[in-house]
XYZ file of C-alpha atoms in Angstrom:
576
model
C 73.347 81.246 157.506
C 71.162 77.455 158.285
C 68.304 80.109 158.021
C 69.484 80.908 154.116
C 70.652 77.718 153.377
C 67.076 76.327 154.035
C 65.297 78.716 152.154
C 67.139 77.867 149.304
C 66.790 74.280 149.633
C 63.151 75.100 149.527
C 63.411 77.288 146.811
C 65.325 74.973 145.004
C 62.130 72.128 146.064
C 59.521 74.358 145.136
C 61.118 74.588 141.565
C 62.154 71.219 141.315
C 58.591 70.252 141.705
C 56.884 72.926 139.940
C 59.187 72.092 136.926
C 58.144 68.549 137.386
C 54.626 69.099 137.698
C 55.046 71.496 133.888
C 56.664 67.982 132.821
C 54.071 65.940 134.062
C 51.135 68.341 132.679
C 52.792 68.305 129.334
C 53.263 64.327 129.954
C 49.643 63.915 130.450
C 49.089 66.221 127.840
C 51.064 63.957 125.283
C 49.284 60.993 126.629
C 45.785 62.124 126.160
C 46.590 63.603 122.865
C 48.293 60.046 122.085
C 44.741 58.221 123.677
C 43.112 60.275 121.196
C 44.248 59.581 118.068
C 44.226 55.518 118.791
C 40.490 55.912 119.318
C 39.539 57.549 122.222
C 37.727 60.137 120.958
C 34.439 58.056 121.472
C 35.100 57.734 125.510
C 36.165 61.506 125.665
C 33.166 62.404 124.048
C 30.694 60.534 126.563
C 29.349 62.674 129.050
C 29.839 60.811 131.811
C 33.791 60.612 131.283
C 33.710 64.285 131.066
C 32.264 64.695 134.630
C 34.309 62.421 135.952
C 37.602 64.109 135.181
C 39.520 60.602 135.307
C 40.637 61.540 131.734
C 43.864 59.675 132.071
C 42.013 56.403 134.086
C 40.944 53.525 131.672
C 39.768 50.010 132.052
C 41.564 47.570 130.625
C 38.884 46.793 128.314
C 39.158 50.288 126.796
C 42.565 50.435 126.437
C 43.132 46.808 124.562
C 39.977 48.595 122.594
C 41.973 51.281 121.403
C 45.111 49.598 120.810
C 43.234 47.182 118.275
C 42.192 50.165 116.766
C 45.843 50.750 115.114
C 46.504 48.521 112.404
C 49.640 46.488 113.230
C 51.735 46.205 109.745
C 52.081 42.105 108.575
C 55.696 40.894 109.312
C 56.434 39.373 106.097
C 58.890 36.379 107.651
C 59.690 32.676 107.274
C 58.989 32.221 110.583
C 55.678 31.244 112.409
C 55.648 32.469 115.412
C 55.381 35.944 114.223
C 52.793 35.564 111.939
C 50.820 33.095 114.323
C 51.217 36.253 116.591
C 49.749 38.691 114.550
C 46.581 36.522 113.080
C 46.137 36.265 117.031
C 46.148 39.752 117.660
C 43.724 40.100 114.465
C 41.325 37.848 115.459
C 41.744 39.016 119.704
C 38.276 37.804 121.097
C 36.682 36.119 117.665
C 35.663 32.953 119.892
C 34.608 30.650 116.416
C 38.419 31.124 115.284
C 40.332 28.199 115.370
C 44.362 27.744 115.309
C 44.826 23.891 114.818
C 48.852 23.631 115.649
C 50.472 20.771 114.121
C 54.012 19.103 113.503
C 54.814 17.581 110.256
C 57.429 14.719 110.184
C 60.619 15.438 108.911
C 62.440 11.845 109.231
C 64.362 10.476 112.012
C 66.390 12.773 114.093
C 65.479 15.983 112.453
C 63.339 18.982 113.721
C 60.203 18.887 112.834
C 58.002 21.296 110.834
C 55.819 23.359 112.953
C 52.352 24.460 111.177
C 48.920 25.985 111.988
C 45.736 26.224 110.262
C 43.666 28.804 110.648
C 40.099 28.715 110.084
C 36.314 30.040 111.126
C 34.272 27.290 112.744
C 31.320 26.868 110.915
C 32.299 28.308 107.789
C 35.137 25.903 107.444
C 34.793 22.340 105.801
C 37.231 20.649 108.264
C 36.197 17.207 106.545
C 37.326 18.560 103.172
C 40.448 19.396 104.735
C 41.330 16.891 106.686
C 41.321 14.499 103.304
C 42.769 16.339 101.040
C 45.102 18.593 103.208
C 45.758 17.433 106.805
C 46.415 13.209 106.017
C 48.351 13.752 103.320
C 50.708 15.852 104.975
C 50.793 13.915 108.120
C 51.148 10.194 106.686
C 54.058 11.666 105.205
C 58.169 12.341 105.752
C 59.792 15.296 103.911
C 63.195 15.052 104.933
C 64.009 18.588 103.230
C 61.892 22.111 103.501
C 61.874 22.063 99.510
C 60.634 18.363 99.473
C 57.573 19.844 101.731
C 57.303 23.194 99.294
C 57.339 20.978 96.433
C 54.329 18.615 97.645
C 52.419 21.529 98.588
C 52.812 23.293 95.152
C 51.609 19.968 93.294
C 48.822 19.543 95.878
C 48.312 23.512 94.725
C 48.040 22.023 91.502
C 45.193 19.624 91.993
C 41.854 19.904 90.423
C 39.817 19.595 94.089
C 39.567 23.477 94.458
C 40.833 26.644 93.867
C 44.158 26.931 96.327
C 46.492 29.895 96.305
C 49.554 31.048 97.620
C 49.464 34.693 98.934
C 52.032 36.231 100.472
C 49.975 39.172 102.595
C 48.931 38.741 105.950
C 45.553 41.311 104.851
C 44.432 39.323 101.834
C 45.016 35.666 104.197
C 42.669 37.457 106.981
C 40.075 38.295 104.486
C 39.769 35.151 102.812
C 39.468 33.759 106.159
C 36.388 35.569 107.442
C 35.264 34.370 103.591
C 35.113 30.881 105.115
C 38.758 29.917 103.333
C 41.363 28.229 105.324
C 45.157 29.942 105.771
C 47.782 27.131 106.139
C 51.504 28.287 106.719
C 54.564 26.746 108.150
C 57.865 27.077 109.588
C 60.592 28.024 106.751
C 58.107 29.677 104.176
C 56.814 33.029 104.117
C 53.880 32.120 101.790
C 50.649 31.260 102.999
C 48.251 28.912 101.227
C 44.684 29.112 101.075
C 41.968 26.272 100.949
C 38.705 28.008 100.087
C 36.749 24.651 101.435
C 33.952 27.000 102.701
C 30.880 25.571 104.394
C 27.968 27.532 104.830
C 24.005 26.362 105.774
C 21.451 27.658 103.000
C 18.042 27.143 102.329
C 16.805 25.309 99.515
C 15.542 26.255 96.210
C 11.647 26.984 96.901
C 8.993 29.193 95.034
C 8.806 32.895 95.767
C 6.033 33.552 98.480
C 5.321 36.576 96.955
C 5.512 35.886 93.311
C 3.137 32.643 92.662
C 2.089 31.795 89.419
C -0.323 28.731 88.039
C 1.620 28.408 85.226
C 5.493 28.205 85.053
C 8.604 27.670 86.404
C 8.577 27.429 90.589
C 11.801 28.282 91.472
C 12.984 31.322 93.659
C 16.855 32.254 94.443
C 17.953 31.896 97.959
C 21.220 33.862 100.057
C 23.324 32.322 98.342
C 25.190 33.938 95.545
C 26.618 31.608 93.522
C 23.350 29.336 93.719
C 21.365 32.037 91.894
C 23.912 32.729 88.959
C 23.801 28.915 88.443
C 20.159 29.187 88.417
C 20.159 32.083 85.776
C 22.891 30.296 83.880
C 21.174 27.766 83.435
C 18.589 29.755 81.277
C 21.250 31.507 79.866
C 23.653 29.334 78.408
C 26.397 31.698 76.470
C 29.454 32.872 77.127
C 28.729 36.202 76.319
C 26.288 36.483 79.524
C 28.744 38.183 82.030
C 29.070 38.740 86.011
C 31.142 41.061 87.579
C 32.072 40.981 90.968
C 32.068 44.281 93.550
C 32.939 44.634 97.249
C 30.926 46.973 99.087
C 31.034 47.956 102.940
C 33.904 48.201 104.860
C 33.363 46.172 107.619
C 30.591 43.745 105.549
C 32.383 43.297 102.676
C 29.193 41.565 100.622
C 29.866 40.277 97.165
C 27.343 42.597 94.435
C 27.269 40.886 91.234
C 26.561 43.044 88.012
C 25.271 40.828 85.084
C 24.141 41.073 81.694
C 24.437 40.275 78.098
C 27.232 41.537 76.249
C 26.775 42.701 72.544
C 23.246 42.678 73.726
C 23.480 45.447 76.643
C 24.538 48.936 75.711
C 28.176 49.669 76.956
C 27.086 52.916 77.946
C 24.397 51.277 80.478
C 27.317 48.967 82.060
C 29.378 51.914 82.223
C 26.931 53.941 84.019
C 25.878 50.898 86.119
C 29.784 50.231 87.358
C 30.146 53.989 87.741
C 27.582 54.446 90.113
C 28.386 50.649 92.314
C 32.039 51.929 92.626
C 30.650 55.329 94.464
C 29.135 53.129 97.549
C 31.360 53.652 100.550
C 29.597 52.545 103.625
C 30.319 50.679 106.780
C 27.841 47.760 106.186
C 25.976 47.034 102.836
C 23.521 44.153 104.366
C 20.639 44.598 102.211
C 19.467 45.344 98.722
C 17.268 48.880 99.229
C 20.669 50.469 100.239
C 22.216 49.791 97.170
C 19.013 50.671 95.487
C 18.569 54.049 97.417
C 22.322 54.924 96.537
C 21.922 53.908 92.400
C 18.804 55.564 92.139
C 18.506 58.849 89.807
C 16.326 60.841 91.958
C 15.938 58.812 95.506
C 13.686 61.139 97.044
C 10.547 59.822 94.571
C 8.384 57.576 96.056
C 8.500 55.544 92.899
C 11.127 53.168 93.219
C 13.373 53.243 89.813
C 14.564 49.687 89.375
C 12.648 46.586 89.469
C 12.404 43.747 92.330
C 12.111 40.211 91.878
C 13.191 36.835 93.841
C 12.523 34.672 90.398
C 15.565 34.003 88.263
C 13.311 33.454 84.862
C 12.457 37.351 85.607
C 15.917 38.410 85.445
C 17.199 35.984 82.628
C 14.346 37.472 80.684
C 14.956 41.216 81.342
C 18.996 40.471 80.827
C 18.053 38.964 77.519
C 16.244 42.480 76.534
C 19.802 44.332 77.459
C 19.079 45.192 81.089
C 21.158 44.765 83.754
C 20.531 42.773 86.758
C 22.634 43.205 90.159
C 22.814 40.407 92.771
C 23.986 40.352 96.579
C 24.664 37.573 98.638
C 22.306 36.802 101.871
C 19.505 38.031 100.271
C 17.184 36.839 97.739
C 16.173 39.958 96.154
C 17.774 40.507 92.944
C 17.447 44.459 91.012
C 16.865 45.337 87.681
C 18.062 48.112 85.677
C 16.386 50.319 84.021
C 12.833 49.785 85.248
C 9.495 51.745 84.101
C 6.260 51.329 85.395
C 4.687 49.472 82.728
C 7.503 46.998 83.073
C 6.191 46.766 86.927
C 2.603 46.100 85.794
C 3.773 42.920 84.072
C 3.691 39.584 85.434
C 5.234 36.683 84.572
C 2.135 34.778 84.035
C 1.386 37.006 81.057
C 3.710 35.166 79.299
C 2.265 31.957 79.898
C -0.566 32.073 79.133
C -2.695 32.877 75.551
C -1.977 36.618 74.238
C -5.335 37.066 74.028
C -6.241 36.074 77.930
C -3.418 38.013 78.614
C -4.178 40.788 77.050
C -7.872 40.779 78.520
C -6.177 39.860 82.346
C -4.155 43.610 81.523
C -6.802 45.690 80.638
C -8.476 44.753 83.867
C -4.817 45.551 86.469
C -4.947 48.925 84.548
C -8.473 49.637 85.668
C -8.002 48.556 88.638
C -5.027 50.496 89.593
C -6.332 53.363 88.633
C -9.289 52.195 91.163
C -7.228 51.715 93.494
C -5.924 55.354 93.526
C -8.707 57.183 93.098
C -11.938 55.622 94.425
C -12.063 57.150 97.840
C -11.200 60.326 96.564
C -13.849 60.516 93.879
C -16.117 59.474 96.274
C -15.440 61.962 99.303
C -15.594 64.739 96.128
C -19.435 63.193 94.689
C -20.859 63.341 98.648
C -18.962 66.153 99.496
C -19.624 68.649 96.810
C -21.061 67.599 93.630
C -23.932 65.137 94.759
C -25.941 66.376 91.941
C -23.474 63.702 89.605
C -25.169 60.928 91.520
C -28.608 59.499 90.122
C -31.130 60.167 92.844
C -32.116 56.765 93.685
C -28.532 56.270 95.009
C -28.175 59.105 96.164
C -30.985 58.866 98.262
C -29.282 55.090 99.465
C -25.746 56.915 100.418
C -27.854 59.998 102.284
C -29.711 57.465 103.969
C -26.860 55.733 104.917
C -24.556 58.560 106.086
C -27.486 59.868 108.454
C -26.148 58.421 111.416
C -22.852 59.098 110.909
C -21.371 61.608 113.195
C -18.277 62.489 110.913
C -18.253 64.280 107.310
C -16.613 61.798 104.639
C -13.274 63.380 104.388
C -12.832 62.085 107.869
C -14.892 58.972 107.967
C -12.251 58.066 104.613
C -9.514 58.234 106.949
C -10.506 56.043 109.981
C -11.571 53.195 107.429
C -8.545 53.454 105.054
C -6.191 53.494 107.881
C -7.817 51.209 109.496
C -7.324 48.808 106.365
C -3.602 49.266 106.733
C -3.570 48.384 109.971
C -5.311 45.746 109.846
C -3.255 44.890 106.546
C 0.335 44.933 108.302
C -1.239 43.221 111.278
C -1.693 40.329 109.071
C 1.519 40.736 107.790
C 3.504 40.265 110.555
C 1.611 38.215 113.075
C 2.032 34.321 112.089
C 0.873 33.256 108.849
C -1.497 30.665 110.820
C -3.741 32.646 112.491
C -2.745 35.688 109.730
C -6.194 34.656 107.704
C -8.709 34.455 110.574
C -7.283 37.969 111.621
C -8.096 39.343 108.090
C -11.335 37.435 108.520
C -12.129 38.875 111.925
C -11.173 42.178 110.785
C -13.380 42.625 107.403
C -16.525 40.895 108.710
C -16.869 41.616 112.394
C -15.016 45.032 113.045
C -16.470 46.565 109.726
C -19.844 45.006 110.621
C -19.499 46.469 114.209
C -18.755 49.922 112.668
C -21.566 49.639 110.657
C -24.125 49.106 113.442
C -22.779 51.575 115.627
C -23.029 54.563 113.278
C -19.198 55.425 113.116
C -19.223 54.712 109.456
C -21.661 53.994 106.857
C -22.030 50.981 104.743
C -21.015 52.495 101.403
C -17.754 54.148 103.018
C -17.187 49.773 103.710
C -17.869 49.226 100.466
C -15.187 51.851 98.663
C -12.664 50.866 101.130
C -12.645 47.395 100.358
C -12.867 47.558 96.405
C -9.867 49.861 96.553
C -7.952 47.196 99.378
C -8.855 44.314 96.702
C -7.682 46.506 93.642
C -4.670 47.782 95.208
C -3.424 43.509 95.481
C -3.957 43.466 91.566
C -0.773 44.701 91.189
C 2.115 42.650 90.331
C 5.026 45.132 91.850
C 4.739 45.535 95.775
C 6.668 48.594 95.841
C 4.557 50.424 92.702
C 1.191 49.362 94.989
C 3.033 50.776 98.193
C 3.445 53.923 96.626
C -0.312 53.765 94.682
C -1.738 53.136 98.821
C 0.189 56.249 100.130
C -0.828 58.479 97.300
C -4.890 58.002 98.164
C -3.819 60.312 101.202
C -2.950 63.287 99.865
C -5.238 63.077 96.714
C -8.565 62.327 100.001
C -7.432 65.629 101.468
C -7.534 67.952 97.929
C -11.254 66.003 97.393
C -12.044 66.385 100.464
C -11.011 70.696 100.283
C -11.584 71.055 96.854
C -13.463 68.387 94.805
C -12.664 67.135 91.865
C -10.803 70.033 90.656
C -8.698 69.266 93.710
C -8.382 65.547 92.568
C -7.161 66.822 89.059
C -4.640 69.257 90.352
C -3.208 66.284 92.219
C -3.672 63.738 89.421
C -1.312 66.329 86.946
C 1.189 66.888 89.987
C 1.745 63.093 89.757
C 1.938 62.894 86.072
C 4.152 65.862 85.951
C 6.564 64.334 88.386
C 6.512 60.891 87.038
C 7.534 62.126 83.679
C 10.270 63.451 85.222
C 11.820 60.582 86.783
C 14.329 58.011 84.789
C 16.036 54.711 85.496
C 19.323 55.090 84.596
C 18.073 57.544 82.086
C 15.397 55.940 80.611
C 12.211 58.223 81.547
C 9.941 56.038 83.817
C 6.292 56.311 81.602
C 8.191 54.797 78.095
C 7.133 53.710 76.095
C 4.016 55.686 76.918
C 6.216 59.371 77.320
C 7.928 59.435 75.125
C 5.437 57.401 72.836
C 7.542 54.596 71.022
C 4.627 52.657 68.666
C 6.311 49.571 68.346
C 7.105 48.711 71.696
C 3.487 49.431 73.226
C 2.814 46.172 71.469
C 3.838 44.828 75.280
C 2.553 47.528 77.304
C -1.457 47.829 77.713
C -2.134 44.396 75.896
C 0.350 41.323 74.623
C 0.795 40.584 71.161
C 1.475 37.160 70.080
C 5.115 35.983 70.634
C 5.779 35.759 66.715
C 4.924 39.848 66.732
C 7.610 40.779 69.419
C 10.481 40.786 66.766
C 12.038 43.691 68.516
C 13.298 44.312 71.821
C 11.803 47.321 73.728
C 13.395 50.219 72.675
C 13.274 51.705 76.094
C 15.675 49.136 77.423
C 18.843 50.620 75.824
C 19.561 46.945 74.200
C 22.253 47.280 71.235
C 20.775 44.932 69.287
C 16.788 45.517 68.220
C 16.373 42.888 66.522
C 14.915 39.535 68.847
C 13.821 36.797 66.707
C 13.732 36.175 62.846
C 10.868 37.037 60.770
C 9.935 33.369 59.259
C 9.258 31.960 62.878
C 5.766 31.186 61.267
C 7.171 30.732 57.741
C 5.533 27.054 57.664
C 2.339 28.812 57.464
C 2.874 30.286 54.178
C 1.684 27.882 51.585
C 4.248 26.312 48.558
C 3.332 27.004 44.852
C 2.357 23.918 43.321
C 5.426 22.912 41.074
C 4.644 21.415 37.673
């Protein structure tokens, strides 16, 4: 009978801990499930957590990790302490945040009023604060809450900044990390913000990489609002407008869209805000990704909107009915739409004579078109048509080429991207020592090649023409994409000749009269031909002939300037 009795207490055991082991499975099973959609799916993923099998085992660390993942909802309350709470969980392990805690006197034998300010050290004018904010309130006694909410609405309403009440937790966090300041107190649910931001910036200097002789110096910095002051100040209308977009989730950079209204096309600001409002990324930090993401066909090597650090560049191309976009902590400023011509312009052409001007174009166009093809024609004239060079030089570039061991497709190659090397060395070594590498590099190493037979002195010679007329032109980006294109266009010379060059040349003109900016097609005014705006294309008229904007820059009103700007010139009747 003890014999059955104990088997069923065992049975009854067994089941009581198999049943507790189901529970515990399913337990563990809830709680990995629960660890996963908090943010574990990152550590479950690694493969060393998966051969450890201590799925359920987390560090601290990890678990406070995924815990701030889950967005804790903002206690809308009178109270502090559970707001102070939930900024601190917010801002859990943001070292530069500061929570200044103080008491503000409410008269003899009363409670006081407990308050914090919350602020980013180093982004936050505590100075500005403390004068207009902090010793006001503390040299003080409000006897009564509303005597303390009724100072703080008319120090709301003084002209020393732009306060606000808010009264959501998300928008107070934001403007913090924006440099603002978030005061609240005990007995008010609002909060009030003191945007008394503080942030270093450089000075206005001139663009490195946009000198002129003549004409303004100045260059925007990373600082927003000290570049639309700089283009307002060319501007000066009401009608020149900025609007303000967000983009990134965690970056949250300020984009600023401007242009000229009743000047610009509505359908170009349409298209301009459509296209900024589809940018969803996790950090916008720099100006090519908003560039890459506007673009109409991104995969071109032709870039399809204009660069520039100058504001007198954009003021000009706003006041033609383009668009310009801004971002803060960087210098580089877009323009919309762009062309090619428009990026063998520089601003020096208007200031100096027409004429000059005109003369200084001609000579960029020739030597861009240098710059693409000289290595290719030549590897084509040696290679297979050396009857199309006049025997005396020909018998000069056999001469030289006798000791070279490689044909010229090749010996192209080593010395072009050789160039580029030695180009970006110079580029990103220290600007000190960048000349005497450039130097070193041009007169010794091509000297040394030279002597030693690895290349011959007229391959030196095409190489550095085509290095000195690829710096002729103005946009960096359009002579970027003229350098890489000599590649390709060596190898068809180098197979097939100049038939191979001219296959290549129409495969480039094909595809660049295919691309647009913002659906302008990137060759106008050339394709399609527009007679009165090539005036500013291949040479510069006089400013008193420009009485028209370019049509290819979708303005909405053609007309520029009146037609009696030289009307003194045009002689009086004598009067009897």
């Amino acid at each position: 009978m003890s014999d059955k009795q104990n088997g069923k207490d065992m049975n009854n055991e067994t089941a009581a801990s198999s049943k507790q082991g189901e529970n515990g499975a399913q337990h563990s099973q809830q709680a990995e499930q629960q660890n996963q959609s908090v943010g574990y799916q990152g550590l479950q993923s690694n493969p060393q957590y998966q051969q450890s099998g201590n799925h359920s085992q987390l560090s601290d660390y990890e678990a406070e990790a995924a815990r701030n993942q889950q967005e804790i909802e903002y206690i809308m309350t009178d109270e502090l302490q559970p707001r102070l709470e939930w900024f601190e969980q917010q801002f859990d392990r943001c070292s530069e945040l500061v929570f200044h805690n103080f008491s503000i006197n409410a008269g003899i034998g009363a409670r006081d009023y407990n308050a914090v300010l919350i602020y980013m050290n180093g982004m936050f004018d505590i100075d500005q604060a403390e004068h207009h904010v902090l010793r006001p309130l503390l040299g003080r006694t409000f006897y009564t809450r509303q005597e303390l909410t009724q100072y703080l609405y008319r120090l709301h309403q003084l002209p020393i900044t732009e306060m606000k009440w808010v009264e959501d937790g998300v928008e107070a966090r934001k403007s913090i990390l924006q440099g603002h300041g978030a005061f609240f107190f005990d007995g008010d649910s609002r909060i009030l913000l003191f945007p008394f931001s503080k942030f270093e910036k450089r000075g206005i200097e001139e663009a490195p990489n946009e000198t002129v002789i003549r004409g303004p110096r100045e260059a925007f910095v990373e600082d927003l609002q000290t570049n639309l002051s700089l283009i307002r100040r060319r501007i000066k209308t009401h009608l020149l407008k900025t609007e303000v977009f967000e983009l990134g989730e965690y970056t949250s950079s300020k984009v600023i869209l401007t242009y000229l209204e009743g000047v610009c096309k509505p359908s170009l600001i349409h298209e301009a805000r459509n296209r900024l409002s589809y940018i969803n990324d996790a950090g916008v930090i720099a100006a090519t990704q908003i560039e890459e993401m506007l673009a109409d066909n991104p995969h071109s090597l032709f870039t399809q909107m204009q660069h520039t650090e100058r504001p007198d560049v954009v003021s000009a191309a706003i006041l033609e009915g383009r668009i310009a976009i801004l971002m803060e902590n960087t210098p580089d400023s877009m323009i919309a739409p762009a062309t090619m011509f428009m990026k063998m312009q520089s601003l020096e052409d208007y200031n100096q004579n027409f004429i000059a001007t005109s003369f200084i174009r001609i000579v960029r166009f020739l030597f861009s078109f240098i710059s693409i093809m000289l290595p290719s024609f030549y590897i084509a004239v040696t290679t297979f048509h050396a009857e199309m060079i006049p025997f005396n030089l020909l018998i000069s570039v056999a001469s030289a080429r006798e000791i070279v061991p490689f044909p010229a497709l090749l010996e192209a190659f080593i010395m072009e991207i050789s160039f580029e090397a030695l180009r970006e060395a110079s580029v990103r070594i220290p600007k000190y020592i960048g000349q005497t590498v450039s130097i070193i590099g041009a007169l010794i190493i091509g000297t040394a090649a030279v002597q030693a037979g690895i290349v011959s002195s007229a391959m030196v010679i095409i190489v550095s023409v085509t290095g000195i007329a690829s710096f002729i032109i103005p946009g960096f980006d359009l002579s970027l994409s003229f350098r890489l294109l000599r590649f390709p266009l060596m190898l068809l010379a180098g197979f097939l000749g100049i038939f191979g060059i001219a296959c290549g040349l129409i495969l480039i003109y094909t595809h660049m009269l295919n691309l647009k900016s913002f659906g302008v097609p990137y060759l106008s005014p050339w394709a399609p031909s527009s007679y009165g705006s090539m005036k500013d294309v291949l040479i510069r008229a006089p400013w008193w002939k420009l009485k028209s904007r370019p049509t290819f820059a979708l303005s909405n009103q053609k007309k520029r300037q009146a037609d009696d700007n030289r009307g003194w010139t045009q002689k009086e009747g004598d009067q009897s």
